[in-house]
């Protein structure tokens, strides 16, 4: 039995959607983690020079937070582009359901 023939080929659109979804989860999780780290970090004179976590200072974590936030934002835009038809379909469905139940009036 040939294993190469028995494998299913990946659906390219499904594969891209899966990769974007994972990238979305990872990037926003990192942005939230660094945001909480900065939120709870001590403030005041010279505290930005002290190591906070993993031998990085508050300012370095701020740079990491900025980069992860920009990445998360860009992945979100990619997600909207990739799933635009699905988003329009869901919004259309919700509008129809609300119109039928007179919830929008």
Short mmCIF file of N, CA and C in Angstrom, two decimals:
data_model
loop_
_atom_site.label_atom_id
_atom_site.label_comp_id
_atom_site.label_asym_id
_atom_site.label_seq_id
_atom_site.Cartn_x
_atom_site.Cartn_y
_atom_site.Cartn_z
N UNK A 1 0.85 -1.18 0.00
CA UNK A 1 0.00 0.00 0.00
C UNK A 1 0.89 1.24 0.00
N UNK A 2 0.64 2.11 -0.91
CA UNK A 2 1.43 3.32 -1.04
C UNK A 2 0.86 4.41 -0.14
N UNK A 3 1.66 4.89 0.81
CA UNK A 3 1.16 5.90 1.75
C UNK A 3 1.00 7.27 1.11
N UNK A 4 1.72 7.53 0.07
CA UNK A 4 1.61 8.83 -0.58
C UNK A 4 0.24 9.01 -1.25
N UNK A 5 -0.29 7.93 -1.82
CA UNK A 5 -1.58 8.02 -2.49
C UNK A 5 -2.74 8.05 -1.50
N UNK A 6 -2.53 7.48 -0.31
CA UNK A 6 -3.63 7.41 0.64
C UNK A 6 -3.79 8.71 1.43
N UNK A 7 -2.82 9.57 1.39
CA UNK A 7 -2.93 10.85 2.10
C UNK A 7 -3.85 11.80 1.34
N UNK A 8 -4.64 12.51 2.09
CA UNK A 8 -5.51 13.51 1.48
C UNK A 8 -4.72 14.80 1.30
N UNK A 9 -4.95 15.46 0.20
CA UNK A 9 -4.34 16.75 -0.02
C UNK A 9 -5.08 17.80 0.79
N UNK A 10 -4.33 18.71 1.35
CA UNK A 10 -4.94 19.76 2.17
C UNK A 10 -5.69 20.74 1.28
N UNK A 11 -6.83 21.18 1.76
CA UNK A 11 -7.59 22.22 1.08
C UNK A 11 -6.83 23.53 1.27
N UNK A 12 -6.38 24.17 0.20
CA UNK A 12 -5.56 25.39 0.36
C UNK A 12 -6.26 26.50 1.13
N UNK A 13 -7.55 26.72 0.85
CA UNK A 13 -8.27 27.78 1.57
C UNK A 13 -8.42 27.43 3.05
N UNK A 14 -8.73 26.19 3.32
CA UNK A 14 -8.85 25.75 4.71
C UNK A 14 -7.53 25.84 5.44
N UNK A 15 -6.46 25.51 4.75
CA UNK A 15 -5.13 25.58 5.35
C UNK A 15 -4.77 27.02 5.70
N UNK A 16 -5.03 27.94 4.77
CA UNK A 16 -4.73 29.37 5.02
C UNK A 16 -5.58 29.88 6.18
N UNK A 17 -6.86 29.50 6.21
CA UNK A 17 -7.73 29.94 7.31
C UNK A 17 -7.25 29.40 8.65
N UNK A 18 -6.78 28.15 8.66
CA UNK A 18 -6.28 27.56 9.90
C UNK A 18 -5.00 28.26 10.37
N UNK A 19 -4.09 28.52 9.45
CA UNK A 19 -2.84 29.21 9.81
C UNK A 19 -3.13 30.61 10.32
N UNK A 20 -4.04 31.32 9.65
CA UNK A 20 -4.39 32.68 10.08
C UNK A 20 -5.06 32.64 11.45
N UNK A 21 -5.92 31.67 11.70
CA UNK A 21 -6.59 31.56 12.99
C UNK A 21 -5.58 31.30 14.12
N UNK A 22 -4.63 30.42 13.87
CA UNK A 22 -3.60 30.15 14.89
C UNK A 22 -2.73 31.37 15.10
N UNK A 23 -2.34 32.04 14.00
CA UNK A 23 -1.53 33.25 14.13
C UNK A 23 -2.30 34.34 14.89
N UNK A 24 -3.60 34.41 14.68
CA UNK A 24 -4.43 35.38 15.38
C UNK A 24 -4.43 35.10 16.88
N UNK A 25 -4.63 33.85 17.25
CA UNK A 25 -4.63 33.47 18.67
C UNK A 25 -3.27 33.73 19.32
N UNK A 26 -2.20 33.34 18.65
CA UNK A 26 -0.87 33.50 19.22
C UNK A 26 -0.49 34.97 19.34
N UNK A 27 -0.71 35.73 18.28
CA UNK A 27 -0.29 37.14 18.30
C UNK A 27 -1.07 37.95 19.32
N UNK A 28 -2.40 37.77 19.40
CA UNK A 28 -3.17 38.51 20.39
C UNK A 28 -2.87 38.03 21.81
N UNK A 29 -2.59 36.74 21.97
CA UNK A 29 -2.21 36.24 23.30
C UNK A 29 -0.91 36.88 23.77
N UNK A 30 0.06 36.99 22.88
CA UNK A 30 1.32 37.64 23.24
C UNK A 30 1.12 39.12 23.54
N UNK A 31 0.29 39.78 22.74
CA UNK A 31 0.02 41.20 22.98
C UNK A 31 -0.67 41.40 24.33
N UNK A 32 -1.61 40.53 24.67
CA UNK A 32 -2.31 40.64 25.96
C UNK A 32 -1.35 40.34 27.11
N UNK A 33 -0.52 39.30 26.94
CA UNK A 33 0.44 38.95 27.99
C UNK A 33 1.41 40.10 28.27
N UNK A 34 1.98 40.67 27.21
CA UNK A 34 2.91 41.78 27.42
C UNK A 34 2.19 43.01 27.96
N UNK A 35 0.94 43.20 27.56
CA UNK A 35 0.17 44.32 28.09
C UNK A 35 -0.08 44.19 29.59
N UNK A 36 -0.46 42.98 30.02
CA UNK A 36 -0.64 42.75 31.46
C UNK A 36 0.68 42.89 32.22
N UNK A 37 1.75 42.40 31.61
CA UNK A 37 3.06 42.52 32.24
C UNK A 37 3.41 43.99 32.45
N UNK A 38 3.16 44.81 31.46
CA UNK A 38 3.44 46.25 31.60
C UNK A 38 2.47 46.91 32.56
N UNK A 39 1.22 46.45 32.59
CA UNK A 39 0.23 47.04 33.49
C UNK A 39 0.62 46.86 34.95
N UNK A 40 1.12 45.65 35.28
CA UNK A 40 1.46 45.34 36.65
C UNK A 40 2.91 45.65 37.00
N UNK A 41 3.69 46.11 36.04
CA UNK A 41 5.09 46.43 36.29
C UNK A 41 5.17 47.68 37.17
N UNK A 42 6.19 47.71 38.04
CA UNK A 42 6.34 48.90 38.89
C UNK A 42 6.66 50.14 38.05
N UNK A 43 6.16 51.27 38.51
CA UNK A 43 6.43 52.53 37.83
C UNK A 43 7.15 53.46 38.79
N UNK A 44 7.74 54.45 38.24
CA UNK A 44 8.45 55.41 39.06
C UNK A 44 9.85 55.66 38.51
N UNK A 45 10.60 56.49 39.22
CA UNK A 45 11.95 56.80 38.75
C UNK A 45 12.84 55.55 38.72
N UNK A 46 13.55 55.38 37.65
CA UNK A 46 14.55 54.33 37.43
C UNK A 46 13.99 52.91 37.39
N UNK A 47 12.69 52.73 37.47
CA UNK A 47 12.15 51.36 37.41
C UNK A 47 12.20 50.80 36.00
N UNK A 48 12.31 51.65 35.00
CA UNK A 48 12.41 51.19 33.62
C UNK A 48 13.74 50.56 33.31
N UNK A 49 14.72 50.74 34.19
CA UNK A 49 16.06 50.20 33.96
C UNK A 49 16.28 48.87 34.66
N UNK A 50 15.37 48.51 35.57
CA UNK A 50 15.52 47.26 36.32
C UNK A 50 14.95 46.09 35.51
N UNK A 51 15.60 44.92 35.58
CA UNK A 51 15.05 43.75 34.88
C UNK A 51 13.69 43.38 35.46
N UNK A 52 12.76 43.12 34.57
CA UNK A 52 11.39 42.83 34.98
C UNK A 52 11.11 41.33 34.90
N UNK A 53 11.30 40.76 33.74
CA UNK A 53 11.06 39.33 33.51
C UNK A 53 11.97 38.90 32.37
N UNK A 54 12.58 37.73 32.51
CA UNK A 54 13.51 37.20 31.50
C UNK A 54 14.64 38.19 31.20
N UNK A 55 15.08 38.90 32.22
CA UNK A 55 16.19 39.86 32.14
C UNK A 55 15.93 41.00 31.17
N UNK A 56 14.66 41.30 30.91
CA UNK A 56 14.29 42.43 30.06
C UNK A 56 13.70 43.53 30.92
N UNK A 57 14.00 44.77 30.56
CA UNK A 57 13.49 45.92 31.31
C UNK A 57 12.07 46.27 30.85
N UNK A 58 11.47 47.19 31.59
CA UNK A 58 10.11 47.65 31.25
C UNK A 58 10.08 48.26 29.85
N UNK A 59 11.11 49.00 29.49
CA UNK A 59 11.15 49.62 28.17
C UNK A 59 11.29 48.58 27.06
N UNK A 60 12.08 47.55 27.31
CA UNK A 60 12.22 46.48 26.32
C UNK A 60 10.90 45.72 26.16
N UNK A 61 10.21 45.47 27.28
CA UNK A 61 8.91 44.82 27.20
C UNK A 61 7.90 45.72 26.48
N UNK A 62 8.04 47.03 26.65
CA UNK A 62 7.18 47.96 25.91
C UNK A 62 7.41 47.86 24.42
N UNK A 63 8.67 47.69 24.01
CA UNK A 63 8.97 47.52 22.58
C UNK A 63 8.40 46.21 22.07
N UNK A 64 8.53 45.14 22.86
CA UNK A 64 7.98 43.84 22.47
C UNK A 64 6.46 43.94 22.37
N UNK A 65 5.84 44.63 23.31
CA UNK A 65 4.39 44.81 23.29
C UNK A 65 3.95 45.55 22.02
N UNK A 66 4.68 46.58 21.67
CA UNK A 66 4.35 47.34 20.46
C UNK A 66 4.45 46.45 19.23
N UNK A 67 5.52 45.68 19.12
CA UNK A 67 5.72 44.81 17.95
C UNK A 67 4.64 43.74 17.88
N UNK A 68 4.34 43.10 19.02
CA UNK A 68 3.31 42.06 19.01
C UNK A 68 1.93 42.65 18.70
N UNK A 69 1.68 43.86 19.15
CA UNK A 69 0.40 44.51 18.85
C UNK A 69 0.27 44.83 17.37
N UNK A 70 1.34 45.30 16.76
CA UNK A 70 1.32 45.60 15.32
C UNK A 70 1.12 44.31 14.53
N UNK A 71 1.81 43.24 14.93
CA UNK A 71 1.64 41.95 14.27
C UNK A 71 0.20 41.46 14.42
N UNK A 72 -0.35 41.57 15.64
CA UNK A 72 -1.72 41.12 15.88
C UNK A 72 -2.71 41.93 15.04
N UNK A 73 -2.51 43.22 14.94
CA UNK A 73 -3.38 44.06 14.13
C UNK A 73 -3.33 43.64 12.66
N UNK A 74 -2.12 43.41 12.15
CA UNK A 74 -1.97 43.00 10.75
C UNK A 74 -2.58 41.62 10.49
N UNK A 75 -2.41 40.71 11.42
CA UNK A 75 -3.02 39.38 11.26
C UNK A 75 -4.54 39.50 11.31
N UNK A 76 -5.06 40.42 12.12
CA UNK A 76 -6.51 40.65 12.16
C UNK A 76 -7.02 41.14 10.81
N UNK A 77 -6.29 42.05 10.18
CA UNK A 77 -6.67 42.54 8.85
C UNK A 77 -6.65 41.39 7.84
N UNK A 78 -5.61 40.56 7.90
CA UNK A 78 -5.54 39.39 7.01
C UNK A 78 -6.72 38.47 7.27
N UNK A 79 -7.06 38.27 8.53
CA UNK A 79 -8.20 37.42 8.90
C UNK A 79 -9.50 37.97 8.30
N UNK A 80 -9.69 39.27 8.37
CA UNK A 80 -10.90 39.87 7.80
C UNK A 80 -10.94 39.70 6.28
N UNK A 81 -9.79 39.83 5.63
CA UNK A 81 -9.74 39.67 4.18
C UNK A 81 -10.03 38.22 3.80
N UNK A 82 -9.41 37.28 4.51
CA UNK A 82 -9.58 35.86 4.18
C UNK A 82 -11.01 35.40 4.45
N UNK A 83 -11.62 35.87 5.53
CA UNK A 83 -12.95 35.42 5.91
C UNK A 83 -14.04 36.45 5.64
N UNK A 84 -13.82 37.33 4.69
CA UNK A 84 -14.77 38.41 4.42
C UNK A 84 -16.14 37.88 4.00
N UNK A 85 -16.17 36.87 3.13
CA UNK A 85 -17.46 36.33 2.68
C UNK A 85 -18.23 35.71 3.84
N UNK A 86 -17.53 35.01 4.70
CA UNK A 86 -18.20 34.39 5.85
C UNK A 86 -18.73 35.47 6.79
N UNK A 87 -17.97 36.52 6.99
CA UNK A 87 -18.41 37.62 7.87
C UNK A 87 -19.65 38.30 7.30
N UNK A 88 -19.66 38.54 5.99
CA UNK A 88 -20.83 39.15 5.36
C UNK A 88 -22.05 38.25 5.48
N UNK A 89 -21.84 36.94 5.32
CA UNK A 89 -22.95 36.00 5.42
C UNK A 89 -23.53 35.97 6.83
N UNK A 90 -22.68 36.00 7.84
CA UNK A 90 -23.15 35.98 9.22
C UNK A 90 -23.91 37.27 9.54
N UNK A 91 -23.38 38.40 9.12
CA UNK A 91 -24.05 39.68 9.37
C UNK A 91 -25.39 39.71 8.65
N UNK A 92 -25.42 39.24 7.40
CA UNK A 92 -26.68 39.19 6.66
C UNK A 92 -27.70 38.30 7.34
N UNK A 93 -27.26 37.16 7.83
CA UNK A 93 -28.16 36.26 8.55
C UNK A 93 -28.72 36.92 9.80
N UNK A 94 -27.88 37.59 10.57
CA UNK A 94 -28.34 38.24 11.79
C UNK A 94 -29.32 39.37 11.50
N UNK A 95 -29.08 40.11 10.43
CA UNK A 95 -29.99 41.19 10.06
C UNK A 95 -31.35 40.61 9.67
N UNK A 96 -31.35 39.54 8.89
CA UNK A 96 -32.62 38.92 8.48
C UNK A 96 -33.37 38.39 9.69
N UNK A 97 -32.68 37.72 10.60
CA UNK A 97 -33.33 37.17 11.80
C UNK A 97 -33.92 38.29 12.64
N UNK A 98 -33.19 39.38 12.80
CA UNK A 98 -33.70 40.49 13.62
C UNK A 98 -34.85 41.19 12.93
N UNK A 99 -34.82 41.30 11.62
CA UNK A 99 -35.94 41.93 10.91
C UNK A 99 -37.20 41.09 11.03
N UNK A 100 -37.04 39.77 10.94
CA UNK A 100 -38.20 38.88 11.05
C UNK A 100 -38.81 38.95 12.43
N UNK A 101 -38.01 39.16 13.45
CA UNK A 101 -38.51 39.20 14.82
C UNK A 101 -38.79 40.64 15.28
N UNK A 102 -38.70 41.60 14.36
CA UNK A 102 -38.94 43.02 14.66
C UNK A 102 -38.05 43.53 15.80
N UNK A 103 -36.84 43.05 15.85
CA UNK A 103 -35.93 43.50 16.92
C UNK A 103 -35.23 44.81 16.57
N UNK A 104 -35.19 45.16 15.29
CA UNK A 104 -34.50 46.38 14.88
C UNK A 104 -35.43 47.59 14.88
N UNK A 105 -36.69 47.41 15.10
CA UNK A 105 -37.63 48.54 15.03
C UNK A 105 -37.92 49.08 16.41
#
